[in-house]
Tab-separated table of C-alpha atoms in Angstrom:
chain	number	residue	atom	x	y	z
A	971	ASN	CA	-20.887	-11.235	-46.220
A	972	CYS	CA	-20.719	-14.123	-43.370
A	973	THR	CA	-21.190	-12.762	-39.786
A	974	VAL	CA	-21.549	-14.284	-36.313
A	975	SER	CA	-22.516	-12.578	-33.353
A	976	PHE	CA	-22.334	-13.323	-29.533
A	977	PRO	CA	-24.422	-12.264	-26.774
A	978	ILE	CA	-22.785	-9.997	-23.638
A	979	LEU	CA	-25.083	-9.873	-20.523
A	980	VAL	CA	-24.694	-6.439	-19.036
A	981	GLU	CA	-26.157	-6.433	-15.480
A	982	GLU	CA	-27.368	-3.120	-13.546
A	983	ILE	CA	-25.715	-2.416	-10.302
A	984	GLU	CA	-28.397	-1.670	-7.688
A	985	GLY	CA	-27.262	1.275	-5.856
A	986	PRO	CA	-28.144	2.245	-2.125
A	987	GLU	CA	-31.359	3.642	-0.971
A	988	ALA	CA	-31.562	7.007	0.866
A	989	VAL	CA	-34.683	7.818	3.220
A	990	ALA	CA	-34.372	11.010	5.565
A	991	ASP	CA	-37.013	11.870	7.919
A	992	VAL	CA	-37.616	13.433	11.372
A	993	ASN	CA	-40.174	13.336	14.093
A	994	GLY	CA	-41.473	16.444	15.646
A	995	MET	CA	-40.200	19.749	15.405
A	996	LEU	CA	-37.980	22.428	17.049
A	997	SER	CA	-39.239	24.760	19.772
A	998	CYS	CA	-38.289	26.871	22.926
A	999	GLU	CA	-38.519	23.727	24.749
A	1000	GLU	CA	-37.047	21.309	22.259
A	1001	THR	CA	-34.177	23.106	21.079
A	1002	GLU	CA	-32.322	20.345	19.384
A	1003	ILE	CA	-33.874	17.183	17.618
A	1004	THR	CA	-32.657	14.167	15.976
A	1005	LEU	CA	-33.117	13.307	12.001
A	1006	THR	CA	-33.502	9.819	11.001
A	1007	GLY	CA	-32.098	7.669	8.092
A	1008	GLU	CA	-33.917	4.614	8.964
A	1009	GLY	CA	-35.393	2.899	5.940
A	1010	SER	CA	-32.005	3.619	4.123
A	1011	THR	CA	-29.837	0.585	2.930
A	1012	GLU	CA	-27.326	-0.597	6.058
A	1013	GLY	CA	-24.461	-2.791	6.235
A	1014	GLY	CA	-21.665	-3.453	3.765
A	1015	ALA	CA	-19.199	-0.575	2.853
A	1016	LEU	CA	-22.065	2.134	3.067
A	1017	ILE	CA	-21.254	5.633	3.826
A	1018	TYR	CA	-23.787	8.384	5.477
A	1019	THR	CA	-23.238	12.049	4.896
A	1020	TRP	CA	-25.883	14.697	6.118
A	1021	THR	CA	-25.326	18.242	4.592
A	1022	THR	CA	-27.401	21.469	4.712
A	1023	THR	CA	-27.115	24.911	3.607
A	1024	ASP	CA	-29.334	26.649	5.920
A	1025	GLY	CA	-29.503	24.434	9.122
A	1026	ASN	CA	-26.891	23.326	11.472
A	1027	ILE	CA	-25.790	19.690	12.184
A	1028	VAL	CA	-24.764	19.502	15.974
A	1029	SER	CA	-23.141	16.054	15.660
A	1030	GLY	CA	-23.646	12.605	14.112
A	1031	GLY	CA	-23.323	14.155	10.406
A	1032	ASN	CA	-21.831	10.860	9.572
A	1033	THR	CA	-24.753	8.485	11.056
A	1034	LEU	CA	-27.832	7.413	10.247
A	1035	ASN	CA	-29.133	9.611	13.236
A	1036	PRO	CA	-27.855	13.167	13.640
A	1037	ILE	CA	-28.737	15.939	16.075
A	1038	VAL	CA	-29.621	19.408	14.449
A	1039	ASP	CA	-30.364	22.920	16.290
A	1040	ALA	CA	-31.737	24.684	13.612
A	1041	THR	CA	-34.669	24.946	11.000
A	1042	GLY	CA	-33.693	23.971	7.308
A	1043	THR	CA	-33.143	21.454	4.748
A	1044	TYR	CA	-31.151	18.507	5.214
A	1045	THR	CA	-29.753	15.912	2.956
A	1046	LEU	CA	-28.508	12.600	3.498
A	1047	GLU	CA	-26.285	10.840	0.799
A	1048	VAL	CA	-26.036	7.258	1.119
A	1049	THR	CA	-23.056	5.947	-0.903
A	1050	ASP	CA	-21.854	2.392	-1.494
A	1051	ALA	CA	-17.977	2.604	-1.394
A	1052	ALA	CA	-17.774	-0.575	-3.110
A	1053	THR	CA	-19.357	0.450	-6.137
A	1054	ASN	CA	-19.482	4.363	-5.751
A	1055	CYS	CA	-23.130	4.419	-6.186
A	1056	SER	CA	-24.846	6.817	-4.345
A	1057	GLU	CA	-28.489	8.299	-3.296
A	1058	THR	CA	-29.780	11.407	-1.701
A	1059	ASP	CA	-33.175	12.304	0.005
A	1060	GLU	CA	-34.077	15.319	1.709
A	1061	VAL	CA	-36.072	16.310	5.183
A	1062	VAL	CA	-37.280	19.825	6.154
A	1063	VAL	CA	-37.097	20.585	9.484
A	1064	THR	CA	-39.756	23.068	11.016
A	1065	GLY	CA	-39.795	25.092	14.007
A	1066	ASP	CA	-42.639	26.660	16.534
A	1067	PHE	CA	-41.054	29.414	18.105
A	1068	THR	CA	-44.283	31.883	18.693
A	1069	THR	CA	-43.995	33.954	21.920
A	1070	PRO	CA	-46.898	34.856	23.928
A	1071	MET	CA	-48.063	38.387	24.961
A	1072	SER	CA	-47.303	39.437	28.354
A	1073	GLN	CA	-48.904	42.737	29.231
A	1074	ILE	CA	-49.626	44.762	32.747
A	1075	SER	CA	-51.948	47.591	33.024
A	1076	SER	CA	-50.706	50.453	35.140
A	1077	ALA	CA	-50.706	49.524	39.106
A	1078	GLN	CA	-52.608	51.743	41.796
A	1079	ASN	CA	-49.659	52.691	43.950
A	1080	LEU	CA	-50.071	52.201	47.980
A	1081	ASP	CA	-51.188	54.642	50.433
A	1082	CYS	CA	-52.813	54.372	53.913
A	1083	ILE	CA	-56.228	53.978	52.346
A	1084	ASN	CA	-55.087	51.431	49.746
A	1085	LEU	CA	-53.005	49.025	51.373
A	1086	THR	CA	-52.949	46.760	48.517
A	1087	SER	CA	-52.746	47.008	44.556
A	1088	VAL	CA	-54.160	44.455	42.258
A	1089	LEU	CA	-51.736	43.895	39.238
A	1090	ASP	CA	-53.920	43.343	35.979
A	1091	GLY	CA	-52.254	40.912	33.263
A	1092	THR	CA	-55.777	40.469	31.324
A	1093	GLY	CA	-54.332	42.031	28.377
A	1094	SER	CA	-51.728	39.247	28.215
A	1095	SER	CA	-52.094	35.977	26.074
A	1096	SER	CA	-55.036	33.749	27.660
A	1097	GLY	CA	-56.363	30.151	27.160
A	1098	ALA	CA	-55.486	26.505	28.396
A	1099	ASN	CA	-52.157	26.764	26.445
A	1100	PHE	CA	-50.713	29.444	28.554
A	1101	SER	CA	-49.365	29.627	32.135
A	1102	TYR	CA	-48.714	32.541	34.402
A	1103	LEU	CA	-46.483	33.670	37.120
A	1104	TRP	CA	-45.830	36.787	39.109
A	1105	VAL	CA	-42.137	37.247	40.680
A	1106	THR	CA	-40.808	40.174	42.464
A	1107	ASP	CA	-37.301	40.788	44.218
A	1108	ASN	CA	-38.248	43.691	46.484
A	1109	GLY	CA	-42.170	43.500	47.004
A	1110	ASN	CA	-44.728	40.870	48.393
A	1111	ILE	CA	-47.558	39.037	46.710
A	1112	VAL	CA	-50.474	38.478	48.473
A	1113	GLU	CA	-52.354	36.209	46.112
A	1114	GLY	CA	-52.796	35.321	42.568
A	1115	GLU	CA	-49.119	34.397	41.896
A	1116	THR	CA	-50.144	32.044	39.117
A	1117	THR	CA	-53.193	33.914	37.894
A	1118	LEU	CA	-53.733	36.994	35.593
A	1119	MET	CA	-54.657	39.161	38.372
A	1120	ALA	CA	-52.186	39.319	41.519
A	1121	THR	CA	-52.877	41.316	44.720
A	1122	VAL	CA	-49.542	42.836	46.211
A	1123	ASN	CA	-49.238	44.921	49.834
A	1124	ALA	CA	-45.842	46.309	49.073
A	1125	ALA	CA	-43.877	48.865	47.112
A	1126	GLY	CA	-41.399	47.034	44.473
A	1127	ASP	CA	-41.012	45.746	40.812
A	1128	TYR	CA	-43.426	42.997	39.853
A	1129	GLU	CA	-42.843	40.874	36.587
A	1130	LEU	CA	-45.211	38.544	34.842
A	1131	ILE	CA	-43.938	35.680	33.064
A	1132	VAL	CA	-46.116	34.366	30.506
A	1133	THR	CA	-45.555	30.760	29.086
A	1134	ASN	CA	-46.899	28.729	25.740
A	1135	LEU	CA	-47.236	25.399	27.024
A	1136	THR	CA	-47.394	24.150	23.196
A	1137	ASN	CA	-43.801	25.461	22.840
A	1138	GLY	CA	-41.959	26.521	26.049
A	1139	CYS	CA	-41.684	30.080	24.794
A	1140	THR	CA	-41.924	32.988	26.955
A	1141	SER	CA	-42.030	36.657	27.502
A	1142	SER	CA	-42.420	38.824	30.443
A	1143	SER	CA	-43.508	42.518	31.363
A	1144	THR	CA	-42.870	44.445	34.478
A	1145	VAL	CA	-44.627	47.215	36.516
A	1146	THR	CA	-43.759	49.355	39.419
A	1147	VAL	CA	-45.677	49.712	42.617
A	1148	GLU	CA	-44.798	52.790	44.536
A	1149	GLN	CA	-45.508	53.911	48.106
A	1150	SER	CA	-47.134	57.407	48.574
A	1151	ALA	CA	-45.187	59.785	50.273
A	1152	GLY	CA	-46.165	60.213	54.174
A	1153	VAL	CA	-46.541	56.595	54.953
A	1154	PRO	CA	-44.774	55.815	58.480
A	1155	VAL	CA	-42.738	52.818	58.896
A	1156	ALA	CA	-43.547	50.473	61.504
A	1157	ASP	CA	-40.751	48.336	62.713
A	1158	ALA	CA	-41.239	46.389	66.092
A	1159	GLY	CA	-37.815	45.204	66.291
A	1160	GLU	CA	-36.079	41.575	66.256
A	1161	GLU	CA	-37.709	38.641	67.985
A	1162	GLN	CA	-37.042	37.985	71.609
A	1163	ALA	CA	-37.275	35.259	73.922
A	1164	LEU	CA	-38.634	34.549	77.432
A	1165	THR	CA	-36.982	32.146	79.739
A	1166	CYS	CA	-37.153	31.288	83.708
A	1167	ALA	CA	-34.300	33.524	84.095
A	1168	VAL	CA	-35.529	36.473	81.830
A	1169	THR	CA	-39.102	37.497	82.569
A	1170	GLU	CA	-39.384	40.758	80.830
A	1171	VAL	CA	-38.052	41.890	77.477
A	1172	VAL	CA	-38.012	45.291	75.983
A	1173	LEU	CA	-39.200	45.716	72.382
A	1174	ASP	CA	-37.367	47.773	70.148
A	1175	GLY	CA	-39.157	50.099	67.676
A	1176	THR	CA	-36.697	52.562	67.228
A	1177	GLN	CA	-36.375	51.840	63.726
A	1178	SER	CA	-39.605	53.018	63.074
A	1179	SER	CA	-40.571	56.601	61.892
A	1180	THR	CA	-39.733	59.387	64.627
A	1181	GLY	CA	-40.818	62.720	64.954
A	1182	ASP	CA	-43.709	64.753	67.034
A	1183	GLU	CA	-46.328	63.809	64.294
A	1184	TYR	CA	-46.070	60.362	65.134
A	1185	VAL	CA	-48.114	58.328	67.874
A	1186	TYR	CA	-47.184	54.913	68.819
A	1187	SER	CA	-49.532	52.127	69.867
A	1188	TRP	CA	-48.449	48.529	70.999
A	1189	THR	CA	-51.079	45.833	70.757
A	1190	THR	CA	-51.156	42.198	71.532
A	1191	ASP	CA	-53.520	39.201	71.270
A	1192	ASP	CA	-51.725	36.840	72.941
A	1193	GLY	CA	-49.217	38.372	75.099
A	1194	VAL	CA	-49.014	40.926	77.938
A	1195	ILE	CA	-47.475	44.445	77.885
């Protein structure tokens, strides 16, 4: 019944550490964001692999700092090629895509009495986190271009763009201002120049409304007719 024993030391191999993180969130303004693996084990024969099932990796999927452009859960796996040991860590990328409201009340049309019309956008989102801009391609804005109330003096289509300054998201709405029928057109023609040789010029208003129902009157504050 004699026995003999001999101790054998089995050492545990320490695996790499994986630390996944992100600073900030996606938004209408920040369409891409960088993940970070800082804090993970570095050096040696380490392999870094980022994966996701519900997000999207734009580039750098095998680096410590990939670029992504979609919300979701991202997993960083750090593998030691020398020992085949690995560790994973997850990070969740969130986003703020809340759009503001842009709403315009019906506008008063222009006529010979109402030469201007006030556009009312007070039904839109309001507060310090929002900015406003009225734009038009075929009308004319007199004042209030960057407020909720704009004054116009020409028929056309007017668009109110509301921007959420927190996330850069925008929304817009459009209203049409019409010119009532019967308003005459006054067109004084192209600009002309007087010189020492040309002492008189003929102003051309022939592109104005014509007919027996119209009367014409030229006036000036600083010239001579």
